[in-house]
């Protein structure tokens, strides 16, 4: 459109054509990866939408697994962002058909849901959503948050996972003293 407008304004022959490289993707995976890359640039898509496209790509056989879908579709994303996308993909797989407004979930809300699902709360969350009769924008979270609060109260954090590394305050079991004074 810009070149057409320049041609109309200037009537300069150099605006009759556009130099371009036409790249035809050879696989469905390449087509979807190009679409995702374009959407990431042009639109502010939600975490849930990223997870949904990765999950659907894996479910439809475009990629052999969810892990592969996330890694290929979001190759330029950081490891942490890809982890979040996988979490939202799991939310989509478990609750996507039940959530009325999943695109309104914040990053924190979606990660809390994913954690509850990893801890086996899928059936309970589905039942709560199924029984709800309210249909406004905040409904999903208003229904789920009290249940998540209850679930999280009963869980103790796994010391092996996450958090900052603990500093080791105990002296080393072995010390070597060098002639230079370094221990």
CSV table of N, CA, C and O in Angstrom, one decimal, residues 46-52 55 83-93 102 105-111 114:
chain,number,residue,atom,x,y,z
A,46,UNK,N,-2.1,-13.1,24.1
A,46,UNK,CA,-2.1,-13.4,25.5
A,46,UNK,C,-1.3,-14.7,25.7
A,46,UNK,O,-1.0,-15.4,24.7
A,47,UNK,N,-0.9,-14.9,26.9
A,47,UNK,CA,-0.1,-16.1,27.3
A,47,UNK,C,-1.0,-17.3,26.9
A,47,UNK,O,-0.4,-18.3,26.4
A,48,UNK,N,-2.3,-17.3,27.2
A,48,UNK,CA,-3.1,-18.4,26.9
A,48,UNK,C,-3.2,-18.7,25.4
A,48,UNK,O,-3.1,-19.9,25.0
A,49,UNK,N,-3.2,-17.7,24.6
A,49,UNK,CA,-3.2,-17.9,23.1
A,49,UNK,C,-1.9,-18.5,22.6
A,49,UNK,O,-2.0,-19.4,21.8
A,50,UNK,N,-0.8,-18.1,23.2
A,50,UNK,CA,0.5,-18.8,22.9
A,50,UNK,C,0.4,-20.3,23.2
A,50,UNK,O,0.8,-21.1,22.5
A,51,UNK,N,0.0,-20.5,24.4
A,51,UNK,CA,-0.1,-21.9,24.9
A,51,UNK,C,-1.1,-22.7,24.0
A,51,UNK,O,-0.8,-23.9,23.7
A,52,UNK,N,-2.2,-22.1,23.6
A,52,UNK,CA,-3.2,-22.8,22.8
A,52,UNK,C,-2.7,-23.2,21.4
A,52,UNK,O,-2.8,-24.3,21.0
A,55,UNK,N,-0.3,-26.1,21.9
A,55,UNK,CA,-1.0,-27.3,22.2
A,55,UNK,C,-1.7,-27.9,21.0
A,55,UNK,O,-1.7,-29.1,20.7
A,83,UNK,N,8.9,-21.9,29.1
A,83,UNK,CA,8.3,-22.6,30.3
A,83,UNK,C,6.9,-22.1,30.6
A,83,UNK,O,6.0,-22.9,30.8
A,84,UNK,N,6.7,-20.8,30.6
A,84,UNK,CA,5.4,-20.3,30.8
A,84,UNK,C,4.4,-20.7,29.7
A,84,UNK,O,3.3,-21.0,30.0
A,85,UNK,N,4.9,-20.7,28.5
A,85,UNK,CA,4.0,-21.1,27.4
A,85,UNK,C,3.6,-22.5,27.6
A,85,UNK,O,2.4,-22.9,27.4
A,86,UNK,N,4.5,-23.4,28.0
A,86,UNK,CA,4.1,-24.8,28.2
A,86,UNK,C,3.1,-24.9,29.3
A,86,UNK,O,2.2,-25.7,29.3
A,87,UNK,N,3.3,-24.0,30.4
A,87,UNK,CA,2.3,-24.0,31.5
A,87,UNK,C,0.9,-23.6,31.0
A,87,UNK,O,-0.1,-24.3,31.3
A,88,UNK,N,0.8,-22.6,30.1
A,88,UNK,CA,-0.4,-22.2,29.6
A,88,UNK,C,-1.0,-23.2,28.6
A,88,UNK,O,-2.2,-23.4,28.5
A,89,UNK,N,-0.1,-23.9,27.9
A,89,UNK,CA,-0.6,-25.0,27.0
A,89,UNK,C,-1.3,-26.1,27.9
A,89,UNK,O,-2.3,-26.6,27.5
A,90,UNK,N,-0.7,-26.4,29.0
A,90,UNK,CA,-1.3,-27.4,29.9
A,90,UNK,C,-2.7,-26.9,30.4
A,90,UNK,O,-3.6,-27.7,30.5
A,91,UNK,N,-2.8,-25.6,30.7
A,91,UNK,CA,-4.1,-25.0,31.2
A,91,UNK,C,-5.1,-25.2,30.0
A,91,UNK,O,-6.2,-25.6,30.2
A,92,UNK,N,-4.6,-24.9,28.8
A,92,UNK,CA,-5.5,-25.0,27.6
A,92,UNK,C,-6.0,-26.5,27.5
A,92,UNK,O,-7.2,-26.8,27.3
A,93,UNK,N,-5.1,-27.4,27.6
A,93,UNK,CA,-5.4,-28.8,27.4
A,93,UNK,C,-6.4,-29.3,28.5
A,93,UNK,O,-7.3,-30.1,28.2
A,102,UNK,N,-10.6,-17.2,28.8
A,102,UNK,CA,-9.2,-17.5,29.1
A,102,UNK,C,-8.2,-16.4,28.8
A,102,UNK,O,-7.1,-16.3,29.4
A,105,UNK,N,-6.9,-14.2,31.6
A,105,UNK,CA,-6.0,-14.7,32.6
A,105,UNK,C,-4.6,-13.9,32.6
A,105,UNK,O,-4.0,-13.8,31.5
A,106,UNK,N,-4.2,-13.5,33.7
A,106,UNK,CA,-2.9,-12.8,33.8
A,106,UNK,C,-1.8,-13.9,33.8
A,106,UNK,O,-2.1,-15.1,34.0
A,107,UNK,N,-0.6,-13.6,33.7
A,107,UNK,CA,0.5,-14.5,33.7
A,107,UNK,C,0.5,-15.3,35.1
A,107,UNK,O,0.5,-16.5,35.1
A,108,UNK,N,0.4,-14.5,36.1
A,108,UNK,CA,0.4,-15.1,37.5
A,108,UNK,C,-0.8,-16.0,37.7
A,108,UNK,O,-0.6,-17.1,38.2
A,109,UNK,N,-2.0,-15.6,37.2
A,109,UNK,CA,-3.2,-16.5,37.4
A,109,UNK,C,-3.0,-17.8,36.6
A,109,UNK,O,-3.3,-18.9,37.1
A,110,UNK,N,-2.5,-17.7,35.4
A,110,UNK,CA,-2.3,-18.9,34.6
A,110,UNK,C,-1.3,-19.8,35.2
A,110,UNK,O,-1.5,-21.1,35.2
A,111,UNK,N,-0.2,-19.3,35.7
A,111,UNK,CA,0.8,-20.1,36.3
A,111,UNK,C,0.3,-20.8,37.6
A,111,UNK,O,0.6,-21.9,37.9
A,114,UNK,N,-1.8,-23.6,36.3
A,114,UNK,CA,-0.9,-24.7,35.8
A,114,UNK,C,-0.3,-25.5,37.0
A,114,UNK,O,-0.2,-26.7,37.0
